[in-house]
C-alpha positions as a Python dict, from the first residue, in 0.01 Angstrom:
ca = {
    (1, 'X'): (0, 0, 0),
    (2, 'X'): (-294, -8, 286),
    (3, 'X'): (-139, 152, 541),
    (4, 'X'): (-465, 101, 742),
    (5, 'X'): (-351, -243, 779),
    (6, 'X'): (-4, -239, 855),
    (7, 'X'): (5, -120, 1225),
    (8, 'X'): (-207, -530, 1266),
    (9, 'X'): (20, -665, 1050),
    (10, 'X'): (341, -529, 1227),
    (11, 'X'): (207, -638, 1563),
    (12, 'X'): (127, -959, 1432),
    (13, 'X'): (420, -1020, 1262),
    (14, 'X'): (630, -939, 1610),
    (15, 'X'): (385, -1174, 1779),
    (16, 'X'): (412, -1466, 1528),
    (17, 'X'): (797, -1413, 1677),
    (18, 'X'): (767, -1560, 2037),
    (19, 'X'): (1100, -1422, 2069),
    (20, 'X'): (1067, -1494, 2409),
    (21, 'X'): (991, -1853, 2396),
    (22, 'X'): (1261, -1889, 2085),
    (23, 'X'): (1510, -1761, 2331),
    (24, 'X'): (1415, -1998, 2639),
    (25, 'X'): (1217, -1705, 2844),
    (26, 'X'): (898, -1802, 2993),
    (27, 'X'): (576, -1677, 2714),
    (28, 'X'): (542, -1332, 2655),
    (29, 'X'): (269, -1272, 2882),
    (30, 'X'): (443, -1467, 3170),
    (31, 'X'): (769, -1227, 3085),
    (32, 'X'): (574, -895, 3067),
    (33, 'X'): (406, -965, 3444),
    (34, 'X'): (762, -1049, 3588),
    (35, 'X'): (925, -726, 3451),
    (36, 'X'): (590, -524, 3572),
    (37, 'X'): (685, -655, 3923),
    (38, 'X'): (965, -565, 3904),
    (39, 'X'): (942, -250, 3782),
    (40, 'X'): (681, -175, 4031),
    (41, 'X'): (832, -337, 4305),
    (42, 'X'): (1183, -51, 4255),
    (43, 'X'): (857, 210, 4203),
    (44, 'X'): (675, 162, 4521),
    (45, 'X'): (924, -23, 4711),
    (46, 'X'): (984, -376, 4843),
    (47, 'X'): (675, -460, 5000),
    (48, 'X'): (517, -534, 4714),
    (49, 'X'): (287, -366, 4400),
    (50, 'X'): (-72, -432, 4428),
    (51, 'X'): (-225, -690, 4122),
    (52, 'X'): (-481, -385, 4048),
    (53, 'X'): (-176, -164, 3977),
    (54, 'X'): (25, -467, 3790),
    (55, 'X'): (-291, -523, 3592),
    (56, 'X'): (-334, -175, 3535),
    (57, 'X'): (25, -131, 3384),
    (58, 'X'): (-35, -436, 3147),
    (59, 'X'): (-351, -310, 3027),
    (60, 'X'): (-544, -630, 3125),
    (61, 'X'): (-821, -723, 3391),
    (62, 'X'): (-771, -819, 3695),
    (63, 'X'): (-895, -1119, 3691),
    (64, 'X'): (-657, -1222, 3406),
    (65, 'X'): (-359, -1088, 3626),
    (66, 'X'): (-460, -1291, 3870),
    (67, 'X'): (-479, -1600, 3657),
    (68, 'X'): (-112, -1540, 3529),
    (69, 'X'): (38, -1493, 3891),
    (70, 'X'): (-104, -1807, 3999),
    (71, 'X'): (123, -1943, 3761),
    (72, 'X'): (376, -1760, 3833),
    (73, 'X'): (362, -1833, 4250),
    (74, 'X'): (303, -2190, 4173),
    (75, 'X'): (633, -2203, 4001),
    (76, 'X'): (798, -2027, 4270),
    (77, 'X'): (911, -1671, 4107),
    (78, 'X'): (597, -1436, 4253),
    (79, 'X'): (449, -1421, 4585),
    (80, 'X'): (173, -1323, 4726),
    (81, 'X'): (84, -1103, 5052),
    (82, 'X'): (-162, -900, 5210),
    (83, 'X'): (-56, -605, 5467),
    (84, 'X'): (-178, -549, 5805),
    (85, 'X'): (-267, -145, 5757),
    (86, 'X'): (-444, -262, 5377),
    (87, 'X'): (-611, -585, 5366),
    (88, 'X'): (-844, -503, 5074),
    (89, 'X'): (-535, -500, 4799),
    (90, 'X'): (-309, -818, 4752),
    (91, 'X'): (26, -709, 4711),
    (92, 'X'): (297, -933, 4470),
    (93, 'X'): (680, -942, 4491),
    (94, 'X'): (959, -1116, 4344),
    (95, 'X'): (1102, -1466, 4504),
    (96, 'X'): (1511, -1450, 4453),
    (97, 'X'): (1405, -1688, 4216),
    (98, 'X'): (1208, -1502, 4008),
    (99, 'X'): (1462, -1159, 4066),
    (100, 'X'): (1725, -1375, 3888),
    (101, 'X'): (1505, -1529, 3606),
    (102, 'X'): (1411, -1120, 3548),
    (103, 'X'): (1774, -1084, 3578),
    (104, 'X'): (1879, -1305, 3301),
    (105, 'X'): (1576, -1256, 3130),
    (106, 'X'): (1682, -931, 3072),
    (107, 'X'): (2044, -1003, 2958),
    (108, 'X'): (1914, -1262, 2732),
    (109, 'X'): (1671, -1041, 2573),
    (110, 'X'): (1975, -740, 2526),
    (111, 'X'): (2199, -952, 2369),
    (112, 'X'): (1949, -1094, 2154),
    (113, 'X'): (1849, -725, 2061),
    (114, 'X'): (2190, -612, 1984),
    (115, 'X'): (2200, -923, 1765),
    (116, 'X'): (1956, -846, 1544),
    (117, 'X'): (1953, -452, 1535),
    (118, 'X'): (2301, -477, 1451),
    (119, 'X'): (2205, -548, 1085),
    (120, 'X'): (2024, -240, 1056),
    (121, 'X'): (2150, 113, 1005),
    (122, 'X'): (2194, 306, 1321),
    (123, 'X'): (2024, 627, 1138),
    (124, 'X'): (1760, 370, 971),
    (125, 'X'): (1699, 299, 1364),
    (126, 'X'): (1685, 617, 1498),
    (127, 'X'): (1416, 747, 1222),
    (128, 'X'): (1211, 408, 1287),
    (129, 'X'): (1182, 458, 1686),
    (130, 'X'): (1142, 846, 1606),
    (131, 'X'): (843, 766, 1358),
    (132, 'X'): (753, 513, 1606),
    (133, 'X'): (681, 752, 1888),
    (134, 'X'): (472, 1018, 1648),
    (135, 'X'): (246, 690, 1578),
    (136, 'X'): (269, 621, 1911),
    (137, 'X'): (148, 979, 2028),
    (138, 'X'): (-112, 982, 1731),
    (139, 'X'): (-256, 656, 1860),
    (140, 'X'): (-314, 758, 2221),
    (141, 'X'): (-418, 1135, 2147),
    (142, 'X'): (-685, 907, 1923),
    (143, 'X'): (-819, 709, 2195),
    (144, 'X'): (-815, 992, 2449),
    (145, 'X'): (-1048, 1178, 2197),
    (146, 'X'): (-1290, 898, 2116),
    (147, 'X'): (-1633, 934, 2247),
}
């Protein structure tokens, strides 16, 4: 086995998925910004998270944050606002419309995980998300050392 490959292959594989657009959720990408917003919306409160900090959380540019909440205001789930004290950051909340897409989103998503990890061992599960985390930590203690 080449285990050097199978960290790309797993995250392929899950990509190949679209789970989210199988299930009738908005493309991954489009998903993962809402959920940021929100997350960072109930982190630094409701006036908003600025698109450097959302793009900062997703590990992309800004510019291609910027590009995905276009979409995302056009179709009425994100908006957009400056503040009077901080006009150099844009700041992005939720419409009610896009809390309750997040909101069902979500509840899609857990069902649809329960679903599926229900035909796996809980102890095969535990040791998978425990291995998980030691690749996880091994990864980033990686990157933080590379020159």
């Amino acid at each position: 086995m080449d285990l050097m490959s199978k960290p790309l292959e797993i995250s392929r594989k899950i990509h190949l998925l679209r789970i989210p657009e199988q299930l009738g959720l908005l493309p991954e990408g489009e998903s993962c910004m809402l959920m940021a917003i929100r997350e960072g919306n109930a982190k630094e409160g409701r006036n908003g998270i600025r698109i450097s900090e959302l793009a900062a959380r997703l590990g992309v540019s800004v510019p291609t944050a910027s590009r995905c909440l276009q979409k995302l205001t056009r179709e009425g789930y994100a908006q957009k606002s400056s503040k009077q004290d901080d006009r150099r950051g844009t700041y992005v909340t939720l419409t009610p419309k896009g809390e309750e897409l997040c909101r069902q989103s979500l509840a899609v998503m857990s069902d649809f995980i329960k679903r599926a990890f229900s035909k796996i061992d809980d102890r095969e599960l535990e040791q998978f998300f425990l291995t998980f985390d030691k690749v996880y930590d091994a990864l980033s203690l990686a990157l933080s050392e590379n020159p």
